Amino acid sequence: MITPQMVDFQNGADAGPAWVETLLIPFIAREANIYCLIYVCVRPGLGVMANQVWICGSLSDNRSDLLHYQDNQHLPAPQRLTDFGSDIGLRVRFTNAPRDFTLDYEGGDGTAFHIDWKGLMDPFDIHDPNHSPQAAQVEDMHADISVGQSHKAGHYDLTGHATGTLTIRGKTYTVDSIERMDHSWGPRNPTIIKNMYIVSATFGEDLFFHMICPWNPDLPKANQFQLTHGYVCENGQVHGLTSEVEMTSQHLGLPCVGLQMTVKDVRGKSWRMNASPNLGAPWMPYPSAITYNGLMNFFMDGREGYGVVLANYSLPWLNAKKGRLTEELCPKIWV
């Protein structure tokens, strides 16, 4: 169970320099088809913080096509996470922790946003068996915590309704979207980031999903994905997802250009979703990872929706598989 106090720092005196506290917050200006992601990573033991603001309005395989990007990896750590600002012009303030908060940003190039986030559910605690059926039975989603290991790490996901305005170089757009944010804390080795898919899908306030899916592209296509934690919220009731998953994806280079998945909740109800590309571009949350950060169109039983798909690649894995010399061909399409 997640309490309001868990939004603030959870590191103990013995946490050490590897301990991180993170916030990942997306929102969408749907009519303009623009997607924004905010990422905060604090290492309280070192007294440092990284901030990223990533804004995308097209489908691309490189960051030069982004509408706006600001990344500062060397900021002083704040005293608390429930109310802080930074030198890049970002301010995060929780008004009703952990469900509700505001985001404000003044980027200096005419780019800004002012967002109210209202949680549509209580936080989903991946380490609580009352929330996730596989709590404590699967490896932690972060790279350096094994099954059954005693630790103080935490991670929760929370789908919310974001409203407000987004201004890009002087032009203002309306924000009105439903997406999933997360907050995590614990030891993390930034040089060892796993291959995984993190998927959200929204069909309305009455139906939305979130899934954490470890990914092994070295296996046969039908066996590449697992599902470790996730939920469906149907008509205001949250139901954990089981380990049963059928999932395949297609890629053009690194971007995901197709996704098909069937998941089952703890009631035994199955859900079949398909997704097609809309917009996205690479994002590097850590130097050892490339995340293809996409906003995709979702389809299920005649309903249309949208959702963020984070296809996370371990850079050392990519180097081992795709590293090449000048005379070698460059394969572009792979599944």
CSV table of C-alpha atoms in Angstrom, one decimal:
chain,number,residue,atom,x,y,z
A,1,MET,CA,0.0,0.0,0.0
A,2,ILE,CA,1.3,3.4,-1.0
A,3,THR,CA,0.9,6.2,1.6
A,4,PRO,CA,1.3,10.0,1.0
A,5,GLN,CA,4.6,9.9,2.8
A,6,MET,CA,6.0,7.6,0.1
A,7,VAL,CA,6.1,10.4,-2.5
A,8,ASP,CA,9.0,11.9,-0.6
A,9,PHE,CA,12.5,10.4,-0.2
A,10,GLN,CA,12.6,6.8,1.1
A,11,ASN,CA,16.3,6.4,1.3
A,12,GLY,CA,17.8,5.4,4.6
A,13,ALA,CA,21.2,6.2,6.0
A,14,ASP,CA,22.6,3.0,4.5
A,15,ALA,CA,21.1,3.6,1.0
A,16,GLY,CA,24.4,4.7,-0.6
A,17,PRO,CA,25.2,6.4,-3.9
A,18,ALA,CA,23.2,3.8,-6.1
A,19,TRP,CA,19.9,4.8,-4.5
A,20,VAL,CA,17.5,6.7,-6.9
A,21,GLU,CA,14.1,8.3,-6.6
A,22,THR,CA,12.3,8.9,-9.8
A,23,LEU,CA,9.1,10.5,-11.2
A,24,LEU,CA,7.9,9.8,-14.8
A,25,ILE,CA,5.0,11.9,-15.9
A,26,PRO,CA,3.4,12.0,-19.4
A,27,PHE,CA,0.6,14.1,-20.8
A,28,ILE,CA,-0.9,14.7,-24.2
A,29,ALA,CA,-2.4,17.6,-26.2
A,30,ARG,CA,-4.6,15.3,-28.1
A,31,GLU,CA,-6.2,17.7,-30.6
A,32,ALA,CA,-2.7,18.9,-31.7
A,33,ASN,CA,-1.3,15.3,-31.4
A,34,ILE,CA,1.6,16.4,-29.2
A,35,TYR,CA,3.1,14.2,-26.4
A,36,CYS,CA,5.2,15.5,-23.5
A,37,LEU,CA,7.2,13.4,-21.0
A,38,ILE,CA,8.8,14.7,-17.8
A,39,TYR,CA,11.4,12.6,-16.1
A,40,VAL,CA,13.0,13.3,-12.7
A,41,CYS,CA,15.8,11.2,-11.3
A,42,VAL,CA,17.3,12.1,-7.9
A,43,ARG,CA,20.3,10.4,-6.2
A,44,PRO,CA,19.9,11.7,-2.7
A,45,GLY,CA,23.0,10.0,-1.4
A,46,LEU,CA,25.1,12.1,-3.9
A,47,GLY,CA,22.9,15.2,-3.6
A,48,VAL,CA,22.3,15.4,-7.4
A,49,MET,CA,19.2,15.4,-9.7
A,50,ALA,CA,18.6,15.0,-13.4
A,51,ASN,CA,15.6,16.6,-15.1
A,52,GLN,CA,14.3,15.9,-18.6
A,53,VAL,CA,11.5,17.6,-20.6
A,54,TRP,CA,10.8,15.8,-23.9
A,55,ILE,CA,8.1,17.0,-26.3
A,56,CYS,CA,7.2,15.1,-29.5
A,57,GLY,CA,4.9,15.9,-32.4
A,58,SER,CA,5.9,13.5,-35.1
A,59,LEU,CA,7.1,9.9,-35.8
A,60,SER,CA,10.9,9.9,-35.9
A,61,ASP,CA,13.9,7.7,-35.3
A,62,ASN,CA,16.0,10.6,-33.8
A,63,ARG,CA,15.8,13.3,-31.3
A,64,SER,CA,16.5,16.2,-33.7
A,65,ASP,CA,12.8,16.1,-34.8
A,66,LEU,CA,11.5,16.7,-31.3
A,67,LEU,CA,9.5,19.9,-30.8
A,68,HIS,CA,11.4,20.7,-27.5
A,69,TYR,CA,14.0,18.9,-25.5
A,70,GLN,CA,15.8,20.0,-22.3
A,71,ASP,CA,18.0,17.6,-20.3
A,72,ASN,CA,20.2,18.6,-17.4
A,73,GLN,CA,21.9,15.7,-15.6
A,74,HIS,CA,23.7,17.8,-13.0
A,75,LEU,CA,21.3,19.7,-10.8
A,76,PRO,CA,21.3,19.9,-7.0
A,77,ALA,CA,18.9,17.4,-5.3
A,78,PRO,CA,15.8,19.0,-3.8
A,79,GLN,CA,15.0,18.7,-0.1
A,80,ARG,CA,11.7,16.9,-0.9
A,81,LEU,CA,9.8,15.5,-3.9
A,82,THR,CA,6.3,16.7,-2.9
A,83,ASP,CA,7.2,20.3,-3.8
A,84,PHE,CA,10.3,21.3,-5.7
A,85,GLY,CA,11.6,23.4,-8.5
A,86,SER,CA,14.8,23.2,-10.6
A,87,ASP,CA,17.0,25.4,-12.7
A,88,ILE,CA,15.5,24.2,-16.0
A,89,GLY,CA,12.3,25.9,-15.1
A,90,LEU,CA,10.3,22.9,-13.9
A,91,ARG,CA,8.2,22.8,-10.8
A,92,VAL,CA,6.3,19.8,-9.4
A,93,ARG,CA,3.9,20.3,-6.5
A,94,PHE,CA,1.7,17.6,-4.9
A,95,THR,CA,-1.6,19.0,-3.8
A,96,ASN,CA,-3.1,15.8,-2.6
A,97,ALA,CA,-0.3,13.2,-2.4
A,98,PRO,CA,0.0,10.7,-3.9
A,99,ARG,CA,-2.9,11.2,-6.3
A,100,ASP,CA,-3.0,14.8,-7.3
A,101,PHE,CA,-0.3,17.3,-8.3
A,102,THR,CA,0.5,20.3,-10.5
A,103,LEU,CA,3.3,20.7,-13.1
A,104,ASP,CA,4.6,24.1,-14.2
A,105,TYR,CA,7.4,24.7,-16.7
A,106,GLU,CA,9.0,27.8,-18.3
A,107,GLY,CA,11.6,26.6,-20.8
A,108,GLY,CA,13.1,29.8,-21.9
A,109,ASP,CA,12.3,29.4,-25.7
A,110,GLY,CA,8.6,30.2,-25.5
A,111,THR,CA,7.9,26.6,-24.4
A,112,ALA,CA,5.9,26.2,-21.2
A,113,PHE,CA,3.1,24.1,-19.6
A,114,HIS,CA,0.7,24.4,-16.7
A,115,ILE,CA,-0.9,21.1,-15.8
A,116,ASP,CA,-3.3,19.8,-13.1
A,117,TRP,CA,-3.1,16.1,-12.6
A,118,LYS,CA,-6.0,14.3,-10.9
A,119,GLY,CA,-5.5,10.6,-10.0
A,120,LEU,CA,-8.3,8.4,-11.3
A,121,MET,CA,-7.3,5.5,-8.9
A,122,ASP,CA,-5.2,4.8,-5.9
A,123,PRO,CA,-1.6,4.1,-6.6
A,124,PHE,CA,-0.9,0.5,-7.8
A,125,ASP,CA,1.9,-0.9,-5.7
A,126,ILE,CA,3.8,-3.6,-7.7
A,127,HIS,CA,5.2,-5.0,-4.4
A,128,ASP,CA,1.8,-5.4,-2.8
A,129,PRO,CA,0.1,-8.9,-3.4
A,130,ASN,CA,-3.2,-7.2,-2.9
A,131,HIS,CA,-2.5,-5.2,-6.0
A,132,SER,CA,-0.3,-7.3,-8.2
A,133,PRO,CA,-0.7,-11.1,-8.3
A,134,GLN,CA,3.0,-11.5,-8.9
A,135,ALA,CA,4.3,-9.3,-6.2
A,136,ALA,CA,7.5,-10.8,-4.7
A,137,GLN,CA,7.3,-13.7,-7.1
A,138,VAL,CA,9.1,-12.1,-10.1
A,139,GLU,CA,12.3,-10.2,-10.5
A,140,ASP,CA,12.0,-6.5,-9.8
A,141,MET,CA,11.6,-4.4,-13.0
A,142,HIS,CA,14.8,-2.6,-12.1
A,143,ALA,CA,18.0,-4.4,-13.0
A,144,ASP,CA,19.7,-5.1,-9.7
A,145,ILE,CA,17.0,-6.6,-7.4
A,146,SER,CA,16.3,-10.4,-7.5
A,147,VAL,CA,13.3,-12.5,-6.6
A,148,GLY,CA,13.0,-12.9,-2.8
A,149,GLN,CA,15.8,-10.4,-2.0
A,150,SER,CA,15.1,-8.2,1.0
A,151,HIS,CA,15.0,-4.6,0.0
A,152,LYS,CA,13.3,-1.3,0.6
A,153,ALA,CA,12.7,-0.5,-3.1
A,154,GLY,CA,9.3,0.7,-4.2
A,155,HIS,CA,7.4,1.4,-7.4
A,156,TYR,CA,3.9,2.5,-8.0
A,157,ASP,CA,1.9,3.3,-11.1
A,158,LEU,CA,-1.1,5.7,-11.2
A,159,THR,CA,-3.3,6.6,-14.1
A,160,GLY,CA,-4.6,10.2,-14.0
A,161,HIS,CA,-6.5,12.9,-15.9
A,162,ALA,CA,-4.2,15.8,-17.0
A,163,THR,CA,-5.7,19.1,-17.9
A,164,GLY,CA,-4.2,22.5,-18.7
A,165,THR,CA,-2.1,24.2,-21.4
A,166,LEU,CA,1.0,23.5,-23.3
A,167,THR,CA,2.8,26.3,-25.2
A,168,ILE,CA,5.5,25.5,-27.7
A,169,ARG,CA,7.5,28.5,-29.0
A,170,GLY,CA,4.6,30.9,-28.4
A,171,LYS,CA,1.7,28.7,-29.7
A,172,THR,CA,-0.6,27.4,-27.0
A,173,TYR,CA,-2.5,24.0,-27.1
A,174,THR,CA,-5.1,22.5,-24.8
A,175,VAL,CA,-4.1,19.5,-22.7
A,176,ASP,CA,-6.9,17.0,-21.8
A,177,SER,CA,-5.6,13.4,-21.6
A,178,ILE,CA,-5.6,10.3,-19.5
A,179,GLU,CA,-2.2,8.6,-18.9
A,180,ARG,CA,-0.1,6.7,-16.4
A,181,MET,CA,2.7,8.2,-14.2
A,182,ASP,CA,5.0,6.3,-11.9
A,183,HIS,CA,7.2,6.9,-8.9
A,184,SER,CA,10.0,4.5,-7.9
A,185,TRP,CA,12.8,4.3,-5.4
A,186,GLY,CA,15.6,2.0,-4.6
A,187,PRO,CA,19.1,0.9,-5.7
A,188,ARG,CA,19.7,1.1,-9.4
A,189,ASN,CA,22.8,0.5,-11.5
A,190,PRO,CA,22.6,2.9,-14.4
A,191,THR,CA,24.9,0.8,-16.5
A,192,ILE,CA,22.6,-2.3,-16.4
A,193,ILE,CA,19.1,-1.4,-17.8
A,194,LYS,CA,16.9,-4.2,-19.0
A,195,ASN,CA,15.1,-4.8,-22.3
A,196,MET,CA,11.4,-4.3,-21.5
A,197,TYR,CA,8.2,-2.9,-22.7
A,198,ILE,CA,6.1,-0.6,-20.6
A,199,VAL,CA,2.6,-0.1,-22.0
A,200,SER,CA,-0.4,2.0,-21.2
A,201,ALA,CA,-3.7,2.0,-23.1
A,202,THR,CA,-6.6,4.4,-22.5
A,203,PHE,CA,-10.1,3.9,-24.0
A,204,GLY,CA,-11.8,6.4,-21.7
A,205,GLU,CA,-12.2,7.1,-18.0
A,206,ASP,CA,-14.2,3.9,-17.8
A,207,LEU,CA,-11.5,1.7,-19.2
A,208,PHE,CA,-7.7,1.9,-19.1
A,209,PHE,CA,-4.7,-0.4,-18.7
A,210,HIS,CA,-1.1,-0.5,-17.7
A,211,MET,CA,1.4,-3.3,-18.2
A,212,ILE,CA,5.1,-4.0,-17.4
A,213,CYS,CA,6.5,-6.6,-19.8
A,214,PRO,CA,10.1,-7.9,-19.6
A,215,TRP,CA,11.3,-8.5,-23.2
A,216,ASN,CA,13.9,-11.0,-24.5
A,217,PRO,CA,14.2,-10.4,-28.3
A,218,ASP,CA,16.6,-13.4,-28.5
A,219,LEU,CA,13.7,-15.8,-28.0
A,220,PRO,CA,11.3,-17.0,-30.7
A,221,LYS,CA,8.8,-14.2,-31.5
A,222,ALA,CA,5.8,-15.8,-29.6
A,223,ASN,CA,7.9,-16.2,-26.4
A,224,GLN,CA,9.7,-12.9,-26.2
A,225,PHE,CA,7.4,-11.2,-23.7
A,226,GLN,CA,6.3,-11.8,-20.1
A,227,LEU,CA,3.9,-9.8,-18.0
A,228,THR,CA,5.1,-9.1,-14.4
A,229,HIS,CA,2.8,-6.4,-13.2
A,230,GLY,CA,-0.2,-4.5,-14.5
A,231,TYR,CA,-3.8,-3.5,-14.1
A,232,VAL,CA,-7.1,-2.8,-15.8
A,233,CYS,CA,-9.4,-0.2,-14.4
A,234,GLU,CA,-13.0,-0.9,-15.6
A,235,ASN,CA,-15.8,1.4,-14.4
A,236,GLY,CA,-13.7,2.8,-11.6
A,237,GLN,CA,-12.6,-0.7,-10.2
A,238,VAL,CA,-8.9,-1.7,-10.5
A,239,HIS,CA,-8.1,-5.3,-11.2
A,240,GLY,CA,-4.6,-6.7,-11.2
A,241,LEU,CA,-3.4,-8.6,-14.3
A,242,THR,CA,-2.1,-12.1,-14.2
A,243,SER,CA,1.1,-13.5,-15.8
A,244,GLU,CA,-1.0,-14.8,-18.7
A,245,VAL,CA,0.0,-12.8,-21.8
A,246,GLU,CA,0.2,-13.2,-25.6
A,247,MET,CA,2.2,-10.4,-27.0
A,248,THR,CA,4.1,-9.6,-30.2
A,249,SER,CA,5.6,-6.5,-31.6
A,250,GLN,CA,7.1,-5.2,-34.8
A,251,HIS,CA,9.9,-2.7,-35.4
A,252,LEU,CA,11.3,-0.6,-38.1
A,253,GLY,CA,14.8,0.0,-36.8
A,254,LEU,CA,14.3,0.7,-33.1
A,255,PRO,CA,10.8,2.3,-33.3
A,256,CYS,CA,7.8,0.0,-32.5
A,257,VAL,CA,5.4,0.1,-35.5
A,258,GLY,CA,3.0,-2.6,-34.3
A,259,LEU,CA,1.9,-4.2,-31.1
A,260,GLN,CA,-0.6,-7.0,-30.4
A,261,MET,CA,-1.4,-8.3,-26.9
A,262,THR,CA,-3.9,-10.3,-25.0
A,263,VAL,CA,-3.9,-10.0,-21.2
A,264,LYS,CA,-6.1,-11.5,-18.4
A,265,ASP,CA,-7.1,-10.0,-15.1
A,266,VAL,CA,-7.7,-11.6,-11.8
A,267,ARG,CA,-11.4,-12.1,-12.5
A,268,GLY,CA,-10.5,-14.3,-15.5
A,269,LYS,CA,-11.5,-11.7,-18.0
A,270,SER,CA,-9.4,-11.5,-21.2
A,271,TRP,CA,-8.6,-8.4,-23.2
A,272,ARG,CA,-7.2,-8.3,-26.7
A,273,MET,CA,-5.6,-5.0,-27.9
A,274,ASN,CA,-3.8,-4.0,-31.1
A,275,ALA,CA,-1.7,-0.8,-31.5
A,276,SER,CA,-0.4,1.1,-34.5
A,277,PRO,CA,2.2,3.9,-34.6
A,278,ASN,CA,1.2,7.5,-34.2
A,279,LEU,CA,4.2,9.6,-33.0
A,280,GLY,CA,7.4,9.0,-31.1
A,281,ALA,CA,11.1,9.4,-30.9
A,282,PRO,CA,14.1,8.0,-28.9
A,283,TRP,CA,14.5,8.9,-25.3
A,284,MET,CA,17.6,8.1,-23.2
A,285,PRO,CA,16.6,7.9,-19.5
A,286,TYR,CA,20.0,6.6,-18.7
A,287,PRO,CA,23.3,6.5,-20.7
A,288,SER,CA,23.1,2.7,-21.0
A,289,ALA,CA,19.5,2.6,-22.4
A,290,ILE,CA,17.6,3.8,-25.4
A,291,THR,CA,13.9,3.9,-25.0
A,292,TYR,CA,11.7,4.3,-28.1
A,293,ASN,CA,9.1,6.5,-26.6
A,294,GLY,CA,5.9,6.3,-28.6
A,295,LEU,CA,2.3,7.5,-28.4
A,296,MET,CA,0.4,4.7,-30.2
A,297,ASN,CA,-3.2,4.3,-31.4
A,298,PHE,CA,-5.0,1.4,-29.7
A,299,PHE,CA,-7.9,-0.7,-30.9
A,300,MET,CA,-10.1,-3.2,-29.0
A,301,ASP,CA,-13.5,-4.6,-29.7
A,302,GLY,CA,-14.6,-1.6,-31.8
A,303,ARG,CA,-13.2,1.0,-29.4
A,304,GLU,CA,-10.4,3.3,-30.3
A,305,GLY,CA,-7.9,4.6,-27.7
A,306,TYR,CA,-4.3,5.8,-27.2
A,307,GLY,CA,-1.4,5.0,-25.0
A,308,VAL,CA,2.3,5.4,-24.3
A,309,VAL,CA,4.5,2.5,-25.3
A,310,LEU,CA,8.0,2.6,-23.9
A,311,ALA,CA,10.2,0.0,-25.8
A,312,ASN,CA,13.3,0.0,-23.7
A,313,TYR,CA,16.5,-1.3,-25.2
A,314,SER,CA,19.7,-2.2,-23.2
A,315,LEU,CA,22.4,-0.4,-25.1
A,316,PRO,CA,25.0,-3.1,-24.2
A,317,TRP,CA,22.6,-5.6,-25.7
A,318,LEU,CA,22.2,-3.5,-28.8
A,319,ASN,CA,26.0,-3.1,-29.2
A,320,ALA,CA,26.4,-6.9,-28.9
A,321,LYS,CA,23.7,-7.6,-31.5
A,322,LYS,CA,24.0,-4.7,-33.9
A,323,GLY,CA,27.6,-3.3,-33.6
A,324,ARG,CA,29.2,-3.4,-37.0
A,325,LEU,CA,32.2,-2.4,-39.0
A,326,THR,CA,32.2,-0.1,-42.1
A,327,GLU,CA,31.9,-2.9,-44.6
A,328,GLU,CA,29.0,-4.6,-42.9
A,329,LEU,CA,25.4,-4.1,-44.1
A,330,CYS,CA,23.0,-2.1,-41.9
A,331,PRO,CA,19.8,-4.1,-41.3
A,332,LYS,CA,16.8,-1.8,-40.9
A,333,ILE,CA,13.8,-4.1,-40.5
A,334,TRP,CA,13.7,-6.6,-37.7
A,335,VAL,CA,11.0,-8.1,-35.5
